[in-house]
mmCIF file of C-alpha atoms and ligand atoms in Angstrom:
data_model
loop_
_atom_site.group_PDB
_atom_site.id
_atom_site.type_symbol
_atom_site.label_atom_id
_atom_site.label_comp_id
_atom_site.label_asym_id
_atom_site.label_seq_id
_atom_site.Cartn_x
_atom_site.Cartn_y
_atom_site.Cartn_z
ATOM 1 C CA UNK A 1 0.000 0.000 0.000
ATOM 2 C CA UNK A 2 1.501 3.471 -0.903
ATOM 3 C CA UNK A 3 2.279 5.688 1.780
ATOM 4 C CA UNK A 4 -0.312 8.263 0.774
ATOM 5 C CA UNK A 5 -3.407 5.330 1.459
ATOM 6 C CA UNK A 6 -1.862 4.769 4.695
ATOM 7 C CA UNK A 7 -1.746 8.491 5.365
ATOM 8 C CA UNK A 8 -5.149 8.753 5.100
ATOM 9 C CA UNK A 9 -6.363 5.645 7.058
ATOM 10 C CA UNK A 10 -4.465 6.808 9.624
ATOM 11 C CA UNK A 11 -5.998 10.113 9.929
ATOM 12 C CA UNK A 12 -9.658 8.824 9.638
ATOM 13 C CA UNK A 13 -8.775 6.895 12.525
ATOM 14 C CA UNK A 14 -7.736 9.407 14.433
ATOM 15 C CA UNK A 15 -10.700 11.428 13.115
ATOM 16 C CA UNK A 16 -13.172 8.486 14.025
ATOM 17 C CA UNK A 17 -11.139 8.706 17.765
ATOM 18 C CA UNK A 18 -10.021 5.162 16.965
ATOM 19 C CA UNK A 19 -6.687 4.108 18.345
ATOM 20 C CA UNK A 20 -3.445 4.150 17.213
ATOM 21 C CA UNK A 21 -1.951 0.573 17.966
ATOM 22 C CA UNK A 22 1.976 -0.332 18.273
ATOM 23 C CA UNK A 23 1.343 -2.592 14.826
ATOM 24 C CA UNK A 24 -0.168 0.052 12.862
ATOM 25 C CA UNK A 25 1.394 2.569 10.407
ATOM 26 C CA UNK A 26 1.933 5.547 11.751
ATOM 27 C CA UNK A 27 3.561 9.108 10.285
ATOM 28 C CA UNK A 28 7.289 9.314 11.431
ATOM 29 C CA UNK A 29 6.606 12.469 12.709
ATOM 30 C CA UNK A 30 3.464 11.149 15.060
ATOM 31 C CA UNK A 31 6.309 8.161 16.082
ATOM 32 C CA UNK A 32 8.594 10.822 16.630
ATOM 33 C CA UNK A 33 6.405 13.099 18.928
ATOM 34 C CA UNK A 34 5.431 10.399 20.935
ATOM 35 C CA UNK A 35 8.951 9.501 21.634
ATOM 36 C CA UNK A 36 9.549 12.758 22.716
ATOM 37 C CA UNK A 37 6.688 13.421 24.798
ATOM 38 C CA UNK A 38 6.218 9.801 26.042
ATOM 39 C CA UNK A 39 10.437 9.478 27.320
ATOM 40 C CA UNK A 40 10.288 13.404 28.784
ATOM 41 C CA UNK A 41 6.933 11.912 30.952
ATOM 42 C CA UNK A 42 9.104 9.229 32.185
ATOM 43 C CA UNK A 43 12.028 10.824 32.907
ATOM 44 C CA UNK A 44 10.158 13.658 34.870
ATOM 45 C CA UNK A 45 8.558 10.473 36.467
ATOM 46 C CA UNK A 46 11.892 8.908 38.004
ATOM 47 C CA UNK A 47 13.612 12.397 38.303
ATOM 48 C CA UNK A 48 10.625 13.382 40.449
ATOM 49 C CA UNK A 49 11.167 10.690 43.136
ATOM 50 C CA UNK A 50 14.358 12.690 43.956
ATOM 51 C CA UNK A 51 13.349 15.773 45.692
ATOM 52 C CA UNK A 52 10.460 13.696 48.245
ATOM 53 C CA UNK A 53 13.202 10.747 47.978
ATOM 54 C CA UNK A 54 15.108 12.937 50.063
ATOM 55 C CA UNK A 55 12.332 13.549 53.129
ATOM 56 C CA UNK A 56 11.543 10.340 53.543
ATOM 57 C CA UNK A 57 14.070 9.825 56.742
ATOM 58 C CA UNK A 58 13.129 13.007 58.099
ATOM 59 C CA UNK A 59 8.900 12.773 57.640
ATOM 60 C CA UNK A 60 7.574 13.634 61.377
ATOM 61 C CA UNK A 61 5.850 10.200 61.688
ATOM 62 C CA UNK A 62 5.811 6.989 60.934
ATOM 63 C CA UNK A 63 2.281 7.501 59.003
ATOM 64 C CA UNK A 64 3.789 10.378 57.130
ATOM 65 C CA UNK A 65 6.814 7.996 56.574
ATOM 66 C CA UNK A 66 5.077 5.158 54.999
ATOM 67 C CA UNK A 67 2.818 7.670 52.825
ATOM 68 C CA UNK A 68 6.144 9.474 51.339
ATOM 69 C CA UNK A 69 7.631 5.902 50.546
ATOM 70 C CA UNK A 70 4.484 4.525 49.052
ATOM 71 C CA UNK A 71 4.467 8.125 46.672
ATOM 72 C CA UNK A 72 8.257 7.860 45.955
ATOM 73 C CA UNK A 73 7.513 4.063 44.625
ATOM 74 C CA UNK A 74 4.770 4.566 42.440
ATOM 75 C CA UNK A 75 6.669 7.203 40.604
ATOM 76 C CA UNK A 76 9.245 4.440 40.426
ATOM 77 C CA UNK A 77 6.089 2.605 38.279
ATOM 78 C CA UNK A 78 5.192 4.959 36.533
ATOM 79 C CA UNK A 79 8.547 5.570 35.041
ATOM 80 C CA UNK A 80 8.487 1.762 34.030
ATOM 81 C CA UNK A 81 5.129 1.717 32.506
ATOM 82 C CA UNK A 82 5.777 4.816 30.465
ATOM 83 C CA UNK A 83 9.048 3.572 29.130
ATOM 84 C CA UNK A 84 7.255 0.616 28.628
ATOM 85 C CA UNK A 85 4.732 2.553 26.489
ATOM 86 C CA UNK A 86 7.750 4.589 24.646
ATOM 87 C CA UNK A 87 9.695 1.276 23.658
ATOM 88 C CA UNK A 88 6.598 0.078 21.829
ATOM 89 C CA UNK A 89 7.235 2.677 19.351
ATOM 90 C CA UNK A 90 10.410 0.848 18.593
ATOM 91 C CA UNK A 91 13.320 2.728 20.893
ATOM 92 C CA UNK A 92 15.509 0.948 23.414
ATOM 93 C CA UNK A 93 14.732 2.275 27.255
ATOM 94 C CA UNK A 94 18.775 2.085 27.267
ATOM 95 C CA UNK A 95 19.150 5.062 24.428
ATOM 96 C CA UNK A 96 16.332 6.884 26.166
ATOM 97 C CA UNK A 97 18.578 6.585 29.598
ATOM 98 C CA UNK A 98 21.529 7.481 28.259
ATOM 99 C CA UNK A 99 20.082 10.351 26.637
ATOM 100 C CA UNK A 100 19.167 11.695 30.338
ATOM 101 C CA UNK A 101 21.981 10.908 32.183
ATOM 102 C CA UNK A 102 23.683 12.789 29.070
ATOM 103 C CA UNK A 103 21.721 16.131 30.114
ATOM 104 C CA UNK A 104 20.319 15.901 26.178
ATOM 105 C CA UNK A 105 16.157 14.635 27.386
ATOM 106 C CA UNK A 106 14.127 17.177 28.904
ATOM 107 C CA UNK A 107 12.367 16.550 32.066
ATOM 108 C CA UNK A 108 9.936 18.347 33.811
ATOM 109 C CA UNK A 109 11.131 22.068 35.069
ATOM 110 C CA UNK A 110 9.795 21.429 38.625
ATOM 111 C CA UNK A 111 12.004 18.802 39.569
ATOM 112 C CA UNK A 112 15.084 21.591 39.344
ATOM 113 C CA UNK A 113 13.717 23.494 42.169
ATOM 114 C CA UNK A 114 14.654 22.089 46.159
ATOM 115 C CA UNK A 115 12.882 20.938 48.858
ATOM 116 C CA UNK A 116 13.926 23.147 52.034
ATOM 117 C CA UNK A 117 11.353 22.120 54.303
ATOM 118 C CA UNK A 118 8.726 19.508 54.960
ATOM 119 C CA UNK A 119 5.726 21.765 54.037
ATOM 120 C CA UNK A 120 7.168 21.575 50.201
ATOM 121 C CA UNK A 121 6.071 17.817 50.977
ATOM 122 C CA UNK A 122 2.811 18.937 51.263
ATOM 123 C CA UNK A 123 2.866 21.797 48.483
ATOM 124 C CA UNK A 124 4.179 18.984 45.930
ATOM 125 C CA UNK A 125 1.621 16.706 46.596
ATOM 126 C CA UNK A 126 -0.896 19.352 46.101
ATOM 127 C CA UNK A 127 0.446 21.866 43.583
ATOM 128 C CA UNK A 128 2.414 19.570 41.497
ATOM 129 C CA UNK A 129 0.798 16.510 41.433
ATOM 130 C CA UNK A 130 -2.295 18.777 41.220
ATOM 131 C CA UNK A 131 -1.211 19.962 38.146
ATOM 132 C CA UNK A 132 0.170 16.756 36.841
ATOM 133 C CA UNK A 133 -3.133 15.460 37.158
ATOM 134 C CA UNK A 134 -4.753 18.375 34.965
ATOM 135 C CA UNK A 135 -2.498 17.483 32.332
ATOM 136 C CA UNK A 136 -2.719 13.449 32.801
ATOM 137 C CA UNK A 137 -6.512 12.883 33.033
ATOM 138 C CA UNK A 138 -6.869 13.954 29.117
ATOM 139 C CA UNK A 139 -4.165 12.136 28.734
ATOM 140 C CA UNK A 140 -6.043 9.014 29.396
ATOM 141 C CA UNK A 141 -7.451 9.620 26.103
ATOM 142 C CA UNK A 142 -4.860 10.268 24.042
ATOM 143 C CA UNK A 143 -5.030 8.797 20.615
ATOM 144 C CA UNK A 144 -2.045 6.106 21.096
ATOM 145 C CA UNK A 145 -3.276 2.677 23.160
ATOM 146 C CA UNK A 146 -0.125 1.872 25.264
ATOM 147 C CA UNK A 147 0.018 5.644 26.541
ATOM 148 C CA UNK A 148 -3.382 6.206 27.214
ATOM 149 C CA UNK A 149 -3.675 3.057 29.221
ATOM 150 C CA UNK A 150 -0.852 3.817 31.046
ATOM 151 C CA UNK A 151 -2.210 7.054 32.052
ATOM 152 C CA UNK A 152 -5.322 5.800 33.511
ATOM 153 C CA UNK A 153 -3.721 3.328 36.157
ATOM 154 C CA UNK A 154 -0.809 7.112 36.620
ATOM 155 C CA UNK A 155 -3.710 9.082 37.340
ATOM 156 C CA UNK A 156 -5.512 7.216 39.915
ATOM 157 C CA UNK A 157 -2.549 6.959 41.944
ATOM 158 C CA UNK A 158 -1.374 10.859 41.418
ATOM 159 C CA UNK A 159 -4.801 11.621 42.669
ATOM 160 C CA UNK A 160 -3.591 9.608 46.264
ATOM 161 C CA UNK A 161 -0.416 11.914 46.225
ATOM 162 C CA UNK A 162 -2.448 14.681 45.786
ATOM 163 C CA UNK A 163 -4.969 14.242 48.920
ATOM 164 C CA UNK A 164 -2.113 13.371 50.985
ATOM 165 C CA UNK A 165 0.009 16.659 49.651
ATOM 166 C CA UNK A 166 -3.072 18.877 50.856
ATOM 167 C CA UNK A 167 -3.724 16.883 54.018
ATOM 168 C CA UNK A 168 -0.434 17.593 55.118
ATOM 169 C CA UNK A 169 -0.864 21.313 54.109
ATOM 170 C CA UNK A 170 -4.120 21.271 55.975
ATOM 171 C CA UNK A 171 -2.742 19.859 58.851
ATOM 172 C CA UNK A 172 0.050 22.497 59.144
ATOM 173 C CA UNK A 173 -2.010 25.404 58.125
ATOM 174 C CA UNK A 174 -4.157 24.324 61.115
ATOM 175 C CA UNK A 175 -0.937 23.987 63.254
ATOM 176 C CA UNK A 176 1.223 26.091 65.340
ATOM 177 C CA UNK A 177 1.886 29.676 63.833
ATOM 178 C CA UNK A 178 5.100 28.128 63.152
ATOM 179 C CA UNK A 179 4.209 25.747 60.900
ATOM 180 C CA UNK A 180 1.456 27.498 59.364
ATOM 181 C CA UNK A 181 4.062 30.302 58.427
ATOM 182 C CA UNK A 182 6.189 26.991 57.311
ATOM 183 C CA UNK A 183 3.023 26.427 54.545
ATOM 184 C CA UNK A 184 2.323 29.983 53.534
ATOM 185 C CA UNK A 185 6.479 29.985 52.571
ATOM 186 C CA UNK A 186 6.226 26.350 50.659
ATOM 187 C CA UNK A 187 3.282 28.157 48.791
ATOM 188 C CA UNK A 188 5.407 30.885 48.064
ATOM 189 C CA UNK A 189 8.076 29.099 46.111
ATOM 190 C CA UNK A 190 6.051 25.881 44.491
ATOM 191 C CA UNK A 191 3.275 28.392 43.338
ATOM 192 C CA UNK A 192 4.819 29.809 39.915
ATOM 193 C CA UNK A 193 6.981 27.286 39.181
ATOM 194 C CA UNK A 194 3.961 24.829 39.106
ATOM 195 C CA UNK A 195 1.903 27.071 36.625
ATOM 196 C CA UNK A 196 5.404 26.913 34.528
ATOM 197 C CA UNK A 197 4.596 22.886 34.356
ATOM 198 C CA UNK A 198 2.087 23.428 31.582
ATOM 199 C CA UNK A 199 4.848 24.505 29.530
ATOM 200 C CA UNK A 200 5.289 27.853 27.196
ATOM 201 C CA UNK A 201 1.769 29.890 26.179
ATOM 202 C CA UNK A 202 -0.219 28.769 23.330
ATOM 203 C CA UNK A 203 1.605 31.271 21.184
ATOM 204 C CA UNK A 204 5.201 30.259 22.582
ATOM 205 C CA UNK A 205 4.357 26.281 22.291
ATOM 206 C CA UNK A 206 5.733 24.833 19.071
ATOM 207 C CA UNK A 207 4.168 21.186 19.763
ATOM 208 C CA UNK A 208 0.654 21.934 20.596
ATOM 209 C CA UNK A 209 -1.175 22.482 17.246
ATOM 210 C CA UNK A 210 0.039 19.147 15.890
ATOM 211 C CA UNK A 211 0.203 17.387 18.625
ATOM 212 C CA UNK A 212 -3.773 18.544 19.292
ATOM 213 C CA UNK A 213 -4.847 17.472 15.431
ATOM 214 C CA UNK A 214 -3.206 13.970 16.550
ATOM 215 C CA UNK A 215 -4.713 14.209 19.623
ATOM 216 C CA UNK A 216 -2.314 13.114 21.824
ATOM 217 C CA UNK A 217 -3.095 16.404 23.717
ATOM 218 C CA UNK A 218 -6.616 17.461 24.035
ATOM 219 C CA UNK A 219 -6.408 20.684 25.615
ATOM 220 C CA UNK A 220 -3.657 23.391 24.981
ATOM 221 C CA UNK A 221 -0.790 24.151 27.429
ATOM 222 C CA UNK A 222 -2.950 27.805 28.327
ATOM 223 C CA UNK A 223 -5.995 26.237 29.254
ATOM 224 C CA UNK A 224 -4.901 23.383 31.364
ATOM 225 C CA UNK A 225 -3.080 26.631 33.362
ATOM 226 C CA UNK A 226 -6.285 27.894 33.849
ATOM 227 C CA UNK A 227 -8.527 25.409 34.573
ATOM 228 C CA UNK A 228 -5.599 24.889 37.133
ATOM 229 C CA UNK A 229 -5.363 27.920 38.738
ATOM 230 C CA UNK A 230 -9.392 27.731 38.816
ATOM 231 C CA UNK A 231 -9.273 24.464 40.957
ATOM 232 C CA UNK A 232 -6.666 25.395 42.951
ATOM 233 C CA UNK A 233 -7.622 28.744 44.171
ATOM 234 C CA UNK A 234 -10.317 27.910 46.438
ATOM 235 C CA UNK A 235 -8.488 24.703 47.943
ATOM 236 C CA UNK A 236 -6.409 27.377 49.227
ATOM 237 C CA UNK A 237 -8.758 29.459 50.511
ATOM 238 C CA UNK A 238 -9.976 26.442 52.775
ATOM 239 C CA UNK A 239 -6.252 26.684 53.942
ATOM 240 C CA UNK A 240 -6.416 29.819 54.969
ATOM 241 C CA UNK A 241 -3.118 30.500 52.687
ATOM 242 C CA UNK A 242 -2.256 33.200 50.913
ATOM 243 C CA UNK A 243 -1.159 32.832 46.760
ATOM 244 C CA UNK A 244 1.716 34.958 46.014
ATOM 245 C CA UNK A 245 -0.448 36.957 42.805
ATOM 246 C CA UNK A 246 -1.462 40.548 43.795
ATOM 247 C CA UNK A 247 -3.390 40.445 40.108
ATOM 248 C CA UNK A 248 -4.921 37.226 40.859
ATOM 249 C CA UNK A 249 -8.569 38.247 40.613
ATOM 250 C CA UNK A 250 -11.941 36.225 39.591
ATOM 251 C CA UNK A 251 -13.276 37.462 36.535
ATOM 252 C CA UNK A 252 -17.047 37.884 36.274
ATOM 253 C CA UNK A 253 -17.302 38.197 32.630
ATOM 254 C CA UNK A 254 -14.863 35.221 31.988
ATOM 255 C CA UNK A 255 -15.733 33.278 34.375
ATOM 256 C CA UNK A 256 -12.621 32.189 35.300
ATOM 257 C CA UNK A 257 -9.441 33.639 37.594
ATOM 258 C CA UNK A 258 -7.389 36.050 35.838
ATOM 259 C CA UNK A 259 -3.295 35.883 36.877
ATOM 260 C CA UNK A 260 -0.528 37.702 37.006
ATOM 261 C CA UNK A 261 2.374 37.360 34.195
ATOM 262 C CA UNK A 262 4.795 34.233 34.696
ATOM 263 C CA UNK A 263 8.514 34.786 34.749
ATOM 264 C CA UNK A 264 8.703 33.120 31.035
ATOM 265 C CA UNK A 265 12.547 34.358 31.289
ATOM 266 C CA UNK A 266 13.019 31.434 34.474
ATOM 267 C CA UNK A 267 11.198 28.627 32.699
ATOM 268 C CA UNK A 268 13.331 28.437 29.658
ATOM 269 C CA UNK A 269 17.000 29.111 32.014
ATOM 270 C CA UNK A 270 15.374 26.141 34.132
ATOM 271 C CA UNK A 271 14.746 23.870 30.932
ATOM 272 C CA UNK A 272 18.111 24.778 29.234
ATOM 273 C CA UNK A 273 19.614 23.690 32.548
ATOM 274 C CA UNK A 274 20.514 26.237 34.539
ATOM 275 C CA UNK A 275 18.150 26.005 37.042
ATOM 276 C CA UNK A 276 18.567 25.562 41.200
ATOM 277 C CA UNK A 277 18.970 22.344 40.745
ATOM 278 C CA UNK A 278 19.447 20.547 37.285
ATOM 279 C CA UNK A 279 23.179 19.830 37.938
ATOM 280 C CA UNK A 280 22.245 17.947 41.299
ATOM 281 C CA UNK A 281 19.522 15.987 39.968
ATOM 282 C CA UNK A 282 21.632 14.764 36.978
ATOM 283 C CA UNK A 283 24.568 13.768 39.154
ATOM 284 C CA UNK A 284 21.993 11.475 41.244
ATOM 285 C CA UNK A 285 20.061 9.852 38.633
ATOM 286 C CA UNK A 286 24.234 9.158 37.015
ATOM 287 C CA UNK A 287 25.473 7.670 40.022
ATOM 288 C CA UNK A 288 22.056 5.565 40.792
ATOM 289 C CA UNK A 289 22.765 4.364 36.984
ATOM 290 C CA UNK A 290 26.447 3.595 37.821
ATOM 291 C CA UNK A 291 25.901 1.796 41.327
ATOM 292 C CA UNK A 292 23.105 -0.054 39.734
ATOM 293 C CA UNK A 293 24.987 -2.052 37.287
ATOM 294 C CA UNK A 294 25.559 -4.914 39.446
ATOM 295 C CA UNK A 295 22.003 -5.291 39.443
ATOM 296 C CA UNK A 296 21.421 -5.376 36.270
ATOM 297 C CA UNK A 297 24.816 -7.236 35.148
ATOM 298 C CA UNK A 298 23.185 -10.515 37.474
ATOM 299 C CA UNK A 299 19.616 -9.959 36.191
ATOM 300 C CA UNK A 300 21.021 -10.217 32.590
ATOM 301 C CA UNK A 301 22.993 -13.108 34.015
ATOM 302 C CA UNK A 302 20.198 -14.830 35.481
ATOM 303 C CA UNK A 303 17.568 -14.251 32.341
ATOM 304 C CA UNK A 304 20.749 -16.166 30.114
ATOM 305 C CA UNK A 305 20.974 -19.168 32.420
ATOM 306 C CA UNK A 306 17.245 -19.456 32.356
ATOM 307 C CA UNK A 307 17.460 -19.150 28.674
ATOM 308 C CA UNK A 308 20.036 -21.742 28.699
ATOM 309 C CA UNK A 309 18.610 -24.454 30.746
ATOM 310 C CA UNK A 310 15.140 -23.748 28.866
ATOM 311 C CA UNK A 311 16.966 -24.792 25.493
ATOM 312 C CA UNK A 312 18.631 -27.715 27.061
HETATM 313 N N1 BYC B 1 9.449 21.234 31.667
HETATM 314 O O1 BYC B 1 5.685 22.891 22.445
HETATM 315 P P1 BYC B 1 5.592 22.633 23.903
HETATM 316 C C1 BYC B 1 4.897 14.402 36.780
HETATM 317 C C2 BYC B 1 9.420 21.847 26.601
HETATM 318 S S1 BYC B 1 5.328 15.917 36.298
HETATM 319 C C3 BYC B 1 10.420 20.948 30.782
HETATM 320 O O2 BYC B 1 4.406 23.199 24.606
HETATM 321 P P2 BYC B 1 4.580 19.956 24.316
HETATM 322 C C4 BYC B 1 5.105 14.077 38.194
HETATM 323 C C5 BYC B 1 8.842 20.862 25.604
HETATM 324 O O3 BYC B 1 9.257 19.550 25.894
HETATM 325 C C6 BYC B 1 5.134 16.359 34.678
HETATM 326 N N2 BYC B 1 10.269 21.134 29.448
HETATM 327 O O4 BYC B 1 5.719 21.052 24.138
HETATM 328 C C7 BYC B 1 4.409 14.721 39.183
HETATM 329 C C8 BYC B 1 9.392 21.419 24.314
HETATM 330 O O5 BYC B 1 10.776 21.095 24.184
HETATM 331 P P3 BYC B 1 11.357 20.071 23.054
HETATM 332 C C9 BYC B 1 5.478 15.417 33.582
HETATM 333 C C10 BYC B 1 9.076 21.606 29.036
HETATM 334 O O6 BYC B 1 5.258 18.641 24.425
HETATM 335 C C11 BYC B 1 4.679 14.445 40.522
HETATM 336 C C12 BYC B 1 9.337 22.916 24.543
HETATM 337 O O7 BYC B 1 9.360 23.105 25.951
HETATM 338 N N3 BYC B 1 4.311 15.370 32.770
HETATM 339 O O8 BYC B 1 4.486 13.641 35.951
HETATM 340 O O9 BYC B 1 3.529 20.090 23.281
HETATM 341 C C13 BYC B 1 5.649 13.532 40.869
HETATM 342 C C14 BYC B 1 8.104 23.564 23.949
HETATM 343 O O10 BYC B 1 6.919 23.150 24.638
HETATM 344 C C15 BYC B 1 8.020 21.898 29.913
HETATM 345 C C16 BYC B 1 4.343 15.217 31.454
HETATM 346 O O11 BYC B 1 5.393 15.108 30.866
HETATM 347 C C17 BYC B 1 8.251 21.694 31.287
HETATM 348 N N4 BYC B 1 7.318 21.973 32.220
HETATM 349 O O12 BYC B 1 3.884 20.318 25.719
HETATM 350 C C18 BYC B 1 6.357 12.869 39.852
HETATM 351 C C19 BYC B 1 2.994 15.136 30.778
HETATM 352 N N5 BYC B 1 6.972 22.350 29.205
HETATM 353 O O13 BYC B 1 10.850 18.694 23.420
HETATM 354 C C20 BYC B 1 6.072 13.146 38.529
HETATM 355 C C21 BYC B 1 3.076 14.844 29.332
HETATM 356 C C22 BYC B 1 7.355 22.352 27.912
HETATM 357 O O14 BYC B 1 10.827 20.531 21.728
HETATM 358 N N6 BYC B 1 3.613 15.934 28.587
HETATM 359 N N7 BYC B 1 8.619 21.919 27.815
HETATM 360 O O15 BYC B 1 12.858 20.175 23.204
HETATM 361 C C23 BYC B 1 2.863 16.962 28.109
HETATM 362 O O16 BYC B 1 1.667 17.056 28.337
HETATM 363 C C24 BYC B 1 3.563 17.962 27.227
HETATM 364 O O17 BYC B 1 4.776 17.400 26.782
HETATM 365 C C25 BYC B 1 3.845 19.334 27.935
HETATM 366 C C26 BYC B 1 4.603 20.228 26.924
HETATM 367 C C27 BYC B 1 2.522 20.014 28.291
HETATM 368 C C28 BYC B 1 4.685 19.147 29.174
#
């Protein structure tokens, strides 16, 4: 079949909302996005574990304790089912590693920022995976099978990390003044950085008209922001916390919350790597790849003998 026919079966599929299967033809291009988008998800998935990785030993309680590990491992699963997804479209997980621990794959911007204090426990779980959750529920119905079924089993347990993010911010904003100063300052710093997760505005985004006609996204990087910023607004009002946007304001006549501008000038220094952090988290996802070769040298090892005694 000339490429044309299958260029055009493939987009009344994705016209008819059917989905795109490993097996089927596909444009290079939509491969090629999918890649992209698919490997920078998982990457932002095990990069992510780093910064909560690191309050585990110092969580104020043993229920706290076992929450934060639980988190920390299911971003551990969701990296493997998303490079899972990504090596259906016929790249080695290897390549896509060594591409990270190169500093050449982007991962998300928020994961370059630190965690000073055990309220940014609680501002992660909310903010972040807040907003990871706005971006990964129309996910779920993104036009290629293996990353749309990923995303459903992702977003049920994101929604977990999120309850227990704002539980903890509830419980400190209903604490001592102490800690509730301790939550107004984790506000403070996760606040813009985790409108930045959305990525550039419409007009600055060079992925999101293609990448909408495919639909692998179905809403643009601007109005996942806002419906965002809508949410999360009145969750912290019931805090009692302040949001660090003197031109936040609801609009009447839009019907939504207008913001203030976004330091666009941070976001792209962050993603070029020169953000708080970038250098740190590459070093630790290197040397986690170096003092895990044993492990996988004697998995390999194991998987041959099996092999082996199977043939015999
Ligand atoms: N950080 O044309 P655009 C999580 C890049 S957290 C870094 O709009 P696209 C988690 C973009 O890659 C989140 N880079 O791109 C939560 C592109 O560069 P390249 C991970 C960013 O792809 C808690 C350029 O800027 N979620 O899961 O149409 C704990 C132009 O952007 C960012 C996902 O990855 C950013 N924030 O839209 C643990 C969800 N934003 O590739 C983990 C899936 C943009 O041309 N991904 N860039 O060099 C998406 O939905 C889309 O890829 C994005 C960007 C909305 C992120």
């Amino acid at each position: 079949m000339d490429t044309a026919l299958l260029e055009q079966r493939f987009n009344e599929k994705i016209d008819r909302d059917v989905r795109i299967e490993p097996k089927d033809w596909m444009p290079d291009h939509y491969r090629k996005t999918l890649i992209r988008q698919i490997s920078q998800h998982a990457h932002s998935e095990i990069v992510g574990m780093l910064p909560e990785a690191n309050w585990i030993t110092r969580a104020p309680s043993l229920r706290r304790k076992a929450a934060a590990l639980a988190k920390v491992q299911d971003e551990a699963g969701h990296g493997l089912y998303l490079y899972s997804a990504c090596e259906t479209l016929g790249v080695e997980r290897d390549d896509l590693l060594s591409d990270l621990h190169s500093g050449k794959a982007k991962y998300s911007s928020i994961f370059n920022y630190p965690t000073l204090s055990w309220a940014d426990m609680g501002a992660i779980g909310w903010l972040v995976d807040g907003a990871a959750i706005m971006n990964q529920v129309p996910l779920c119905r993104a036009s290629y099978g293996p990353y749309a079924r990923a995303m459903v089993r992702v977003c049920k347990e994101e929604s977990f990390h999120q309850r227990q993010g704002y539980e903890i911010m509830l419980t400190l904003s209903k604490g001592s003044e102490v800690q509730k100063k301790m939550a107004q300052d984790a506000l403070n710093r996760w606040w813009w950085p985790s409108l930045m997760m959305f990525g550039p505005t419409d007009a600055e985004s060079k992925h999101t008209e293609q990448s909408m006609r495919w639909g692998i996204k179905r809403f643009t990087n601007d109005e996942l922001r806002q419906k965002f910023v809508d949410a999360t607004v009145p969750q912290a009002d019931l805090l009692g916390l302040t949001i660090p946007d003197k031109d936040l304001k609801w609009n009447e006549e839009r019907g939504h919350y207008d913001f203030g501008a976004i330091n666009w000038d941070e976001f792209f220094n962050v993603i070029s790597g020169n953000g708080p952090c970038n250098k740190q988290r590459l070093d630790a996802r290197n040397k986690a790849w170096e003092e895990g070769a044993w492990v996988r040298e004697a998995a390999n090892a194991y998987a041959e003998k099996k092999a082996k005694r199977k043939a015999a």
